[in-house]
Amino acid sequence: MGQTLSVRKLEAWYGPNKTLKGINMEIEANHVTAIIGPSGCGKSTFVRCINRMHETLPGTKVIGEIILDGESIYDQDPVALRKTVGMVFQKPNPFPSMSIFENVVAGVRLNGQRNKQNLQAIAERSLRMAALWDEVKDRLNYSGISLSGGQQQRLCIARALAVEPAVLLMDEPASALDPIATTHIEELIRQLRDNYTILIVTHNMQQAARIADSTAFFLNGELVEHGATSEIFTNPKDKRTEDYITGRFG
Amino acid sequence: MKEYIRKYKNWLMLSIFVAATIIALVPLFGVLGYVLKNGLGALNIQFFTNLPKAMGLSGGGMANAIVGTLIMVLIASLIGIPVGILAGIYLTEYDRHSWFSTAVRFATDVLTGIPSIIVGIVIYTAVVLKMGNFSALAGGLALAIIMIPLIIRSTEEMLKLVSHSIREAGYALGISKGKTILKIVLPTAAKGIITGAMLAIARVSGETAPLLFTALGNQYWARSLNEPIASLPVQIFQYATSPYKEWHQLAWAGSLVLILMIIIINLAARFAFRSRHS
């Protein structure tokens, strides 16, 4: 089941640059929330704060609060937190040394699950959820990087789902993919919505309109507007949102 | 007309490149061919099974030198490979930018370029004189010191080739940094790291100078690692500088065996670790 996220006064730095300037945002469970905005507006930094990946880079700093299901993420161990908050990256990044099967179960296996039957079951369930099972079930021992780009990305989604997260962060998951592969990923996101809190960063406003229940518009490190997707796209309250979605900048 | 000049220039430059390549290859194949020509005749089964015979007698071999080289390279590998790889991991994964890692990196670069005879003298003073005798251990240690900087740098380069996104993918699954490095990053770079180690082994198995002061050489089997021990390069040196024709023959045969050993290690490094899926 998804969990709610509540972000309070979040500020983040990358070196001397302040990339997030006080974000307050409520993110609903079992809901797809899209984050749109021009390049450099802080949307990637924002999602990377939620699983505490931002702070793994040298020279970064974060202040503020993020409450996940009633508990501050900064009171939790980051490694444990990332089992609850999964992430899919912009470029598919399967582990090159591992087979398809090993990729999917990497998270659970490296965290102690050794039982072969359990691993088999987890792999099948995750690959089915990622709509990849039928394409790879006969070649689970092939290298993960032998798949096409779109399949690799679904493999990465399966890999993230195998850990059974409550929140799934997706940082432009389809931007490196062709239109057909993008359609697959979007369908998948729609199916996953009922059981996860999904936060997706996208450059593509049509994509946000197609898949997101609510949309947030970021600009220069600030959250300009956040509301139901239909509202944001048809009746934005802020002039800057309107300018952006009508293509006047960005 | 212009077109004609361009084509002429193109032809001229190409000929210069081809000529340079040929000049580079002539000594290379020259050495190989010369050793092959002189060594093949002296190579026989006795060479691999017999001990050296007294001067003037025929039928001697270098069995003890071959085994001695293998033993010392093994000792060097047992010390040098783990130390080199672990230090390489530390420098890439844990401490890429501090003054300490910059200093270590600089020191390894300097060590890589240090003449190997100096390593021999240092081990002679620090180990041989202290322990009171030449030994296989001292020889292996000297070779290990030559190996370590080579392996540190090759390990570092290979780990740097592993994209940061692979590490992030590991962290994002709730896998600890240690396990991400051990189970994800290292296997990704394994082929290159192993190749680097094999090339370091090939490099030290031909070293002569550091063994002169440390392992010394031995006409018989060494009975322990704490005794002077024979090695191919030192044996070649001693036989080649002797006045006896039989020994010159054996030195050629030894050279050929040493070159073949190094070629085999090189080829193994290249082929043994092709990726399993391709």
Coordinates of C-alpha atoms in Angstrom, one line a residue:
Chain A
M1 CA 0.0 0.0 0.0
G2 CA 1.1 3.5 -0.6
Q3 CA 2.1 5.9 2.1
T4 CA 1.5 9.7 2.3
L5 CA 4.4 12.1 2.1
S6 CA 4.4 15.5 3.7
V7 CA 7.2 17.9 2.8
R8 CA 7.9 20.9 5.0
K9 CA 10.2 23.8 4.3
L10 CA 12.6 21.7 2.3
E11 CA 15.7 23.5 1.3
A12 CA 18.6 21.8 -0.6
W13 CA 22.0 22.9 -1.8
Y14 CA 24.3 21.5 -4.4
G15 CA 27.6 23.1 -3.7
P16 CA 27.0 26.8 -3.4
N17 CA 23.8 26.6 -5.4
K18 CA 20.5 26.5 -3.6
T19 CA 18.4 24.2 -5.7
L20 CA 15.3 24.0 -3.5
K21 CA 14.1 27.1 -1.7
G22 CA 11.6 26.0 0.8
I23 CA 9.2 23.4 -0.6
N24 CA 5.9 22.6 1.2
M25 CA 4.0 19.9 -0.4
E26 CA 1.5 17.1 0.5
I27 CA 1.7 14.0 -1.6
E28 CA -1.2 11.6 -1.5
A29 CA -1.0 7.8 -1.2
N30 CA -2.1 5.6 -4.1
H31 CA -2.0 8.5 -6.3
V32 CA 0.3 9.5 -9.2
T33 CA 1.8 12.9 -8.7
A34 CA 3.7 14.5 -11.6
I35 CA 6.4 17.1 -11.2
I36 CA 6.9 19.4 -14.2
G37 CA 9.1 22.4 -14.8
P38 CA 11.9 23.6 -16.9
S39 CA 15.5 22.2 -16.7
G40 CA 17.3 23.2 -13.6
C41 CA 14.2 24.0 -11.6
G42 CA 15.0 21.5 -8.9
K43 CA 12.5 18.7 -9.7
S44 CA 15.2 16.0 -9.8
T45 CA 16.8 17.3 -6.6
F46 CA 13.4 17.2 -5.0
V47 CA 12.7 13.5 -5.7
R48 CA 16.3 12.7 -4.8
C49 CA 15.7 14.2 -1.4
I50 CA 12.8 11.9 -0.7
N51 CA 14.9 8.8 -0.7
R52 CA 17.9 10.7 0.7
M53 CA 20.0 10.1 -2.4
H54 CA 20.7 13.8 -2.8
E55 CA 22.9 13.8 0.3
T56 CA 25.1 11.0 -0.9
L57 CA 26.8 13.4 -3.4
P58 CA 29.7 15.4 -2.1
G59 CA 29.1 19.1 -1.3
T60 CA 25.3 18.8 -0.8
K61 CA 23.1 19.9 2.1
V62 CA 19.5 19.5 3.0
I63 CA 17.4 21.2 5.7
G64 CA 13.6 20.9 6.4
E65 CA 11.3 18.0 7.1
I66 CA 9.9 15.1 5.0
I67 CA 7.3 13.1 6.9
L68 CA 6.6 9.6 5.5
D69 CA 3.6 7.9 7.0
G70 CA 3.8 10.0 10.1
E71 CA 7.6 9.6 10.7
S72 CA 10.4 11.9 9.6
I73 CA 12.7 10.3 7.1
Y74 CA 15.6 12.0 8.7
D75 CA 15.0 9.9 11.8
Q76 CA 15.5 6.8 9.8
D77 CA 18.5 5.0 8.5
P78 CA 18.9 6.0 4.9
V79 CA 19.6 2.5 3.7
A80 CA 16.5 1.2 5.4
L81 CA 14.4 4.1 4.1
R82 CA 15.3 3.3 0.5
K83 CA 13.6 -0.1 0.9
T84 CA 10.4 1.8 1.5
V85 CA 11.0 4.5 -1.0
G86 CA 12.1 3.0 -4.3
M87 CA 13.5 4.9 -7.3
V88 CA 13.6 4.5 -11.1
F89 CA 16.2 6.6 -12.9
Q90 CA 16.2 8.5 -16.2
K91 CA 18.5 6.2 -18.0
P92 CA 17.9 2.5 -17.6
N93 CA 20.7 1.2 -15.3
P94 CA 20.5 -2.6 -15.0
F95 CA 23.5 -4.1 -13.2
P96 CA 25.8 -5.2 -16.1
S97 CA 27.3 -8.1 -14.3
M98 CA 24.0 -9.7 -13.5
S99 CA 21.4 -11.7 -15.4
I100 CA 17.8 -10.6 -15.8
F101 CA 16.8 -12.8 -12.8
E102 CA 19.7 -11.6 -10.7
N103 CA 18.8 -8.0 -11.5
V104 CA 15.3 -8.3 -10.4
V105 CA 16.1 -10.0 -7.1
A106 CA 19.2 -8.0 -6.4
G107 CA 17.6 -5.8 -3.7
V108 CA 16.1 -8.7 -1.7
R109 CA 19.0 -11.1 -2.2
L110 CA 21.7 -8.7 -1.2
N111 CA 19.6 -7.9 1.9
G112 CA 19.6 -11.5 3.0
Q113 CA 16.9 -13.4 1.2
R114 CA 18.6 -16.7 0.2
N115 CA 15.7 -19.1 -0.3
K116 CA 15.7 -20.0 -4.0
Q117 CA 11.9 -20.6 -4.2
N118 CA 11.2 -17.3 -2.6
L119 CA 13.5 -15.5 -5.0
Q120 CA 11.9 -17.3 -7.9
A121 CA 8.5 -16.2 -6.8
I122 CA 9.6 -12.6 -6.1
A123 CA 11.2 -12.4 -9.6
E124 CA 8.1 -13.7 -11.3
R125 CA 5.7 -11.4 -9.4
S126 CA 7.9 -8.3 -9.9
L127 CA 8.4 -9.0 -13.6
R128 CA 4.6 -9.5 -14.1
M129 CA 3.9 -6.3 -12.3
A130 CA 6.4 -4.5 -14.6
A131 CA 4.7 -6.2 -17.6
L132 CA 7.9 -7.8 -18.7
W133 CA 7.4 -11.4 -17.6
D134 CA 6.1 -12.8 -20.9
E135 CA 8.9 -11.2 -22.8
V136 CA 11.7 -12.6 -20.7
K137 CA 10.4 -15.7 -18.9
D138 CA 12.4 -18.0 -21.3
R139 CA 15.7 -16.2 -20.9
L140 CA 16.0 -15.1 -17.3
N141 CA 19.6 -16.1 -17.4
Y142 CA 20.5 -13.7 -20.2
S143 CA 22.4 -10.6 -19.2
G144 CA 20.2 -7.6 -18.1
I145 CA 21.9 -5.4 -20.7
S146 CA 20.9 -7.7 -23.5
L147 CA 17.4 -6.3 -23.4
S148 CA 16.2 -3.3 -25.4
G149 CA 16.1 0.1 -23.8
G150 CA 12.4 0.0 -23.0
Q151 CA 12.7 -3.5 -21.6
Q152 CA 15.7 -2.5 -19.5
Q153 CA 13.7 0.3 -18.0
R154 CA 10.8 -2.1 -17.1
L155 CA 13.5 -4.4 -15.7
C156 CA 14.6 -1.5 -13.5
I157 CA 11.0 -0.9 -12.4
A158 CA 10.6 -4.7 -11.6
R159 CA 13.9 -4.5 -9.6
A160 CA 12.5 -1.5 -7.6
L161 CA 9.2 -3.3 -7.1
A162 CA 10.8 -6.5 -5.8
V163 CA 11.9 -4.7 -2.7
E164 CA 8.2 -3.9 -2.0
P165 CA 8.4 -0.2 -1.5
A166 CA 5.4 2.0 -0.6
V167 CA 6.6 5.0 -2.5
L168 CA 8.0 4.9 -6.1
L169 CA 10.1 7.8 -7.3
M170 CA 10.5 8.0 -11.0
D171 CA 13.0 10.6 -12.5
E172 CA 12.0 11.0 -16.1
P173 CA 11.6 7.3 -16.5
A174 CA 10.6 7.5 -20.2
S175 CA 12.7 10.3 -21.5
A176 CA 15.4 8.0 -23.0
L177 CA 12.8 5.7 -24.6
D178 CA 11.0 5.6 -27.9
P179 CA 7.2 6.3 -28.1
I180 CA 6.1 2.6 -28.0
A181 CA 8.3 1.9 -25.0
T182 CA 7.0 5.1 -23.4
T183 CA 3.4 3.9 -23.8
H184 CA 4.4 0.6 -22.0
I185 CA 5.8 2.5 -19.1
E186 CA 2.8 4.8 -18.8
E187 CA 0.4 1.9 -18.8
L188 CA 2.5 0.3 -16.2
I189 CA 2.4 3.5 -14.0
R190 CA -1.4 3.6 -14.3
Q191 CA -1.6 0.0 -13.1
L192 CA 0.7 0.5 -10.2
R193 CA -1.2 3.5 -8.9
D194 CA -3.6 1.6 -6.7
N195 CA -0.9 0.2 -4.6
Y196 CA 1.9 2.8 -4.5
T197 CA 2.5 6.4 -4.0
I198 CA 4.1 7.4 -7.3
L199 CA 6.0 10.6 -7.8
I200 CA 7.1 11.1 -11.4
V201 CA 9.4 13.8 -12.7
T202 CA 8.7 14.5 -16.4
H203 CA 9.7 17.0 -19.1
N204 CA 6.7 16.0 -21.1
M205 CA 3.6 17.8 -20.2
Q206 CA 1.3 15.5 -22.3
Q207 CA 2.7 12.6 -20.3
A208 CA 1.8 14.4 -17.0
A209 CA -1.7 15.0 -18.4
R210 CA -2.1 11.4 -19.4
I211 CA -1.0 9.6 -16.2
A212 CA -1.0 12.0 -13.2
D213 CA -3.8 12.5 -10.7
S214 CA -2.2 15.7 -9.5
T215 CA 0.6 17.8 -10.9
A216 CA 3.1 20.2 -9.3
F217 CA 4.9 22.9 -11.2
F218 CA 8.4 23.8 -10.0
L219 CA 10.3 26.9 -11.1
N220 CA 13.7 28.1 -9.9
G221 CA 13.6 25.8 -6.8
E222 CA 10.2 26.8 -5.7
L223 CA 6.8 25.0 -5.9
V224 CA 4.7 27.4 -7.9
E225 CA 1.5 25.4 -8.0
H226 CA 0.2 22.0 -7.0
G227 CA -3.3 20.7 -7.7
A228 CA -5.4 18.2 -9.6
T229 CA -3.9 17.6 -13.1
S230 CA -7.0 18.7 -14.9
E231 CA -7.0 22.0 -12.9
I232 CA -3.3 22.7 -13.6
F233 CA -3.7 22.2 -17.3
T234 CA -7.0 23.8 -17.9
N235 CA -7.3 26.4 -15.2
P236 CA -3.9 27.3 -13.7
K237 CA -4.1 29.8 -10.9
D238 CA -0.6 31.2 -11.3
K239 CA 0.5 33.2 -14.4
R240 CA 3.8 31.4 -14.5
T241 CA 2.2 28.0 -14.6
E242 CA 0.0 29.1 -17.5
D243 CA 3.0 30.5 -19.4
Y244 CA 4.9 27.3 -18.9
I245 CA 2.1 24.9 -20.0
T246 CA 1.2 27.0 -22.9
G247 CA 4.8 26.9 -24.1
R248 CA 5.8 30.5 -23.6
F249 CA 9.0 29.4 -21.9
G250 CA 10.9 26.3 -20.7
Chain B
M1 CA 44.8 20.4 -59.8
K2 CA 44.0 21.1 -56.2
E3 CA 42.4 17.7 -55.9
Y4 CA 45.6 16.2 -57.2
I5 CA 47.8 17.9 -54.5
R6 CA 45.4 16.8 -51.8
K7 CA 45.5 13.2 -52.9
Y8 CA 49.3 13.3 -53.1
K9 CA 49.6 14.7 -49.6
N10 CA 47.2 12.0 -48.3
W11 CA 49.4 9.3 -49.9
L12 CA 52.6 10.8 -48.5
M13 CA 51.2 11.0 -44.9
L14 CA 49.9 7.5 -45.1
S15 CA 53.3 6.2 -46.3
I16 CA 55.0 7.9 -43.3
F17 CA 52.6 6.3 -40.9
V18 CA 53.1 2.9 -42.4
A19 CA 56.9 3.3 -42.4
A20 CA 56.8 4.3 -38.7
T21 CA 54.7 1.2 -37.9
I22 CA 57.1 -1.0 -39.7
I23 CA 60.1 0.5 -37.9
A24 CA 58.3 -0.1 -34.6
L25 CA 57.6 -3.7 -35.5
V26 CA 61.0 -4.7 -36.8
P27 CA 62.8 -4.8 -33.4
L28 CA 59.8 -6.4 -31.8
F29 CA 59.7 -9.3 -34.2
G30 CA 63.5 -9.2 -34.4
V31 CA 63.8 -10.0 -30.6
L32 CA 61.1 -12.7 -30.8
G33 CA 62.6 -14.3 -33.9
Y34 CA 66.2 -14.2 -32.6
V35 CA 65.2 -15.8 -29.3
L36 CA 63.1 -18.3 -31.1
K37 CA 66.0 -19.2 -33.4
N38 CA 68.6 -19.6 -30.7
G39 CA 66.4 -20.9 -28.0
L40 CA 64.4 -23.6 -29.8
G41 CA 67.5 -25.7 -30.6
A42 CA 68.5 -25.8 -26.9
L43 CA 65.0 -26.6 -25.7
N44 CA 64.4 -30.2 -24.7
I45 CA 62.7 -32.2 -22.0
Q46 CA 65.9 -32.1 -19.8
F47 CA 65.6 -28.4 -19.8
F48 CA 62.4 -28.6 -17.8
T49 CA 63.3 -31.6 -15.6
N50 CA 67.1 -31.4 -14.8
L51 CA 69.0 -29.2 -12.5
P52 CA 71.9 -27.2 -13.9
K53 CA 75.0 -29.3 -14.5
A54 CA 78.6 -28.3 -13.7
M55 CA 80.2 -26.2 -16.4
G56 CA 81.3 -28.1 -19.4
L57 CA 78.9 -31.0 -19.0
S58 CA 75.9 -31.1 -21.3
G59 CA 72.3 -32.1 -20.5
G60 CA 71.7 -29.6 -17.7
G61 CA 68.3 -27.9 -17.3
M62 CA 66.7 -25.1 -15.5
A63 CA 63.9 -26.9 -13.6
N64 CA 64.8 -25.2 -10.3
A65 CA 64.8 -21.8 -12.0
I66 CA 61.4 -22.3 -13.5
V67 CA 59.9 -23.5 -10.2
G68 CA 61.8 -20.7 -8.4
T69 CA 60.2 -18.1 -10.7
L70 CA 56.8 -19.6 -10.2
I71 CA 57.2 -19.6 -6.4
M72 CA 58.4 -16.0 -6.2
V73 CA 55.7 -14.8 -8.5
L74 CA 53.2 -16.7 -6.4
I75 CA 54.4 -15.0 -3.2
A76 CA 54.4 -11.6 -4.9
S77 CA 50.8 -12.2 -6.1
L78 CA 49.6 -13.4 -2.7
I79 CA 50.8 -10.1 -1.2
G80 CA 50.5 -7.7 -4.2
I81 CA 47.1 -8.6 -5.6
P82 CA 45.0 -8.2 -2.4
V83 CA 46.9 -5.1 -1.2
G84 CA 46.7 -3.5 -4.7
I85 CA 43.1 -4.2 -5.3
L86 CA 41.9 -3.2 -1.8
A87 CA 43.9 0.0 -2.0
G88 CA 42.5 0.7 -5.4
I89 CA 39.0 0.2 -4.0
Y90 CA 39.7 2.5 -1.2
L91 CA 41.0 5.3 -3.5
T92 CA 38.0 5.1 -5.8
E93 CA 35.1 4.2 -3.6
Y94 CA 35.9 5.8 -0.3
D95 CA 38.3 8.6 -0.7
R96 CA 38.5 10.1 -4.1
H97 CA 39.3 13.7 -3.4
S98 CA 41.1 14.2 -0.1
W99 CA 44.8 15.3 0.2
F100 CA 45.6 11.8 1.4
S101 CA 44.3 10.0 -1.7
T102 CA 45.9 12.6 -3.9
A103 CA 49.2 11.9 -2.1
V104 CA 48.8 8.2 -2.4
R105 CA 48.0 8.5 -6.1
F106 CA 51.1 10.6 -6.7
A107 CA 53.2 8.1 -4.7
T108 CA 52.0 5.2 -6.8
D109 CA 52.7 7.0 -10.0
V110 CA 56.3 7.7 -8.8
L111 CA 56.7 4.1 -7.6
T112 CA 55.5 2.8 -11.0
G113 CA 58.4 4.6 -12.6
I114 CA 61.1 3.7 -10.1
P115 CA 63.9 1.5 -11.5
S116 CA 63.3 -2.0 -10.1
I117 CA 66.9 -2.3 -9.0
I118 CA 66.2 0.3 -6.3
V119 CA 63.4 -1.9 -4.9
G120 CA 66.0 -4.7 -4.8
I121 CA 68.4 -2.6 -2.8
V122 CA 65.8 -1.5 -0.3
I123 CA 64.6 -5.1 0.3
Y124 CA 68.3 -6.2 0.5
T125 CA 68.9 -3.7 3.3
A126 CA 65.5 -4.0 5.1
V127 CA 65.0 -7.8 4.8
V128 CA 68.1 -9.7 3.6
L129 CA 70.5 -8.0 6.0
K130 CA 68.1 -8.2 8.9
M131 CA 67.3 -11.9 8.4
G132 CA 70.9 -12.8 7.6
N133 CA 70.3 -14.6 4.3
F134 CA 68.9 -14.3 0.8
S135 CA 65.6 -16.0 0.4
A136 CA 62.5 -16.7 -1.8
L137 CA 60.5 -14.6 0.6
A138 CA 62.7 -11.5 0.1
G139 CA 62.5 -12.0 -3.7
G140 CA 58.8 -12.4 -3.6
L141 CA 58.5 -9.3 -1.4
A142 CA 60.6 -7.2 -3.8
L143 CA 58.4 -8.4 -6.7
A144 CA 55.2 -7.6 -4.7
I145 CA 56.4 -4.0 -4.2
I146 CA 56.8 -3.6 -7.9
M147 CA 53.3 -5.1 -8.5
I148 CA 51.4 -3.1 -6.0
P149 CA 51.4 0.4 -7.6
L150 CA 50.6 -1.2 -11.0
I151 CA 47.6 -3.0 -9.6
I152 CA 46.4 0.0 -7.6
R153 CA 46.3 2.1 -10.7
S154 CA 44.7 -0.5 -13.0
T155 CA 42.1 -1.3 -10.3
E156 CA 41.4 2.4 -9.9
E157 CA 41.0 3.0 -13.7
M158 CA 38.6 0.0 -14.0
L159 CA 36.4 1.1 -11.1
K160 CA 36.3 4.6 -12.5
L161 CA 34.8 3.1 -15.7
V162 CA 31.8 1.8 -13.7
S163 CA 29.1 4.4 -14.2
H164 CA 28.0 6.2 -11.1
S165 CA 24.4 5.4 -12.0
I166 CA 25.2 1.7 -11.2
R167 CA 26.2 2.6 -7.7
E168 CA 23.1 4.8 -7.3
A169 CA 20.9 2.0 -8.5
G170 CA 22.3 -0.2 -5.7
Y171 CA 21.8 2.5 -3.0
A172 CA 18.3 3.2 -4.3
L173 CA 17.4 -0.5 -3.6
G174 CA 18.3 -0.2 0.0
I175 CA 21.6 -2.0 -0.5
S176 CA 24.4 -0.7 1.8
K177 CA 27.5 0.9 0.3
G178 CA 29.7 -2.0 1.2
K179 CA 27.5 -4.5 -0.4
T180 CA 27.0 -2.3 -3.4
I181 CA 30.7 -2.2 -3.9
L182 CA 31.3 -5.8 -3.2
K183 CA 28.4 -7.4 -5.1
I184 CA 27.6 -4.9 -7.8
V185 CA 30.6 -2.6 -8.6
L186 CA 33.4 -5.1 -8.3
P187 CA 31.8 -7.8 -10.5
T188 CA 31.1 -5.1 -13.1
A189 CA 34.8 -4.2 -13.2
A190 CA 36.1 -7.7 -12.4
K191 CA 37.3 -8.4 -16.0
G192 CA 39.4 -5.3 -16.1
I193 CA 40.8 -5.7 -12.6
I194 CA 41.8 -9.3 -13.2
T195 CA 43.4 -8.3 -16.5
G196 CA 45.3 -5.6 -14.7
A197 CA 46.5 -8.1 -12.1
M198 CA 47.6 -10.6 -14.8
L199 CA 49.6 -7.9 -16.7
A200 CA 51.3 -7.0 -13.4
I201 CA 52.2 -10.7 -12.9
A202 CA 53.6 -10.8 -16.5
R203 CA 55.6 -7.7 -15.8
V204 CA 57.3 -8.9 -12.6
S205 CA 58.0 -12.4 -13.8
G206 CA 60.7 -11.1 -16.0
E207 CA 62.3 -8.8 -13.4
T208 CA 66.0 -9.6 -12.8
A209 CA 67.6 -6.7 -10.9
P210 CA 65.5 -6.9 -7.7
L211 CA 66.1 -10.6 -7.5
L212 CA 69.9 -10.3 -7.7
F213 CA 70.0 -8.9 -4.2
T214 CA 67.2 -10.7 -2.7
A215 CA 66.8 -14.3 -4.0
L216 CA 70.4 -14.4 -5.3
G217 CA 70.1 -17.6 -7.3
N218 CA 70.8 -21.3 -6.5
Q219 CA 72.3 -24.1 -8.6
Y220 CA 70.1 -26.6 -6.6
W221 CA 66.6 -26.9 -5.3
A222 CA 65.8 -24.6 -2.5
R223 CA 64.7 -26.6 0.5
S224 CA 62.6 -23.8 2.1
L225 CA 61.4 -20.3 1.3
N226 CA 64.0 -19.0 3.6
E227 CA 66.9 -20.0 1.3
P228 CA 68.5 -18.5 -1.8
I229 CA 66.4 -19.7 -4.7
A230 CA 67.0 -19.8 -8.5
S231 CA 64.8 -17.8 -10.9
L232 CA 64.7 -17.7 -14.7
P233 CA 65.8 -14.1 -15.2
V234 CA 68.8 -14.4 -12.8
Q235 CA 69.8 -17.8 -14.2
I236 CA 69.7 -16.3 -17.7
F237 CA 71.8 -13.4 -16.6
Q238 CA 74.4 -15.7 -15.0
Y239 CA 74.6 -18.1 -17.9
A240 CA 74.6 -15.5 -20.6
T241 CA 77.6 -13.7 -19.0
S242 CA 79.5 -16.9 -18.4
P243 CA 82.2 -18.0 -20.9
Y244 CA 80.7 -21.5 -21.7
K245 CA 79.0 -22.3 -24.9
E246 CA 76.6 -24.8 -23.3
W247 CA 75.5 -22.3 -20.8
H248 CA 74.9 -19.7 -23.5
Q249 CA 72.6 -22.3 -25.2
L250 CA 70.7 -22.8 -21.9
A251 CA 70.4 -19.0 -21.5
W252 CA 68.7 -18.8 -24.9
A253 CA 66.4 -21.7 -24.0
G254 CA 65.6 -19.9 -20.7
S255 CA 64.8 -16.7 -22.5
L256 CA 62.4 -18.5 -24.8
V257 CA 60.6 -20.1 -21.9
L258 CA 60.4 -16.8 -20.0
I259 CA 58.9 -15.1 -23.1
L260 CA 56.5 -17.9 -23.6
M261 CA 55.4 -17.7 -20.0
I262 CA 54.7 -14.0 -20.3
I263 CA 52.9 -14.4 -23.6
I264 CA 50.7 -17.1 -22.1
I265 CA 49.8 -14.9 -19.1
N266 CA 49.0 -12.0 -21.5
L267 CA 46.8 -14.2 -23.7
A268 CA 45.1 -15.6 -20.6
A269 CA 44.4 -12.1 -19.4
R270 CA 42.9 -11.3 -22.7
F271 CA 40.7 -14.3 -23.3
A272 CA 39.9 -16.0 -20.0
F273 CA 37.7 -13.3 -18.8
R274 CA 35.5 -12.5 -21.7
S275 CA 32.0 -11.6 -20.4
R276 CA 29.9 -14.7 -20.0
H277 CA 26.8 -13.4 -21.9
S278 CA 28.2 -11.9 -25.1

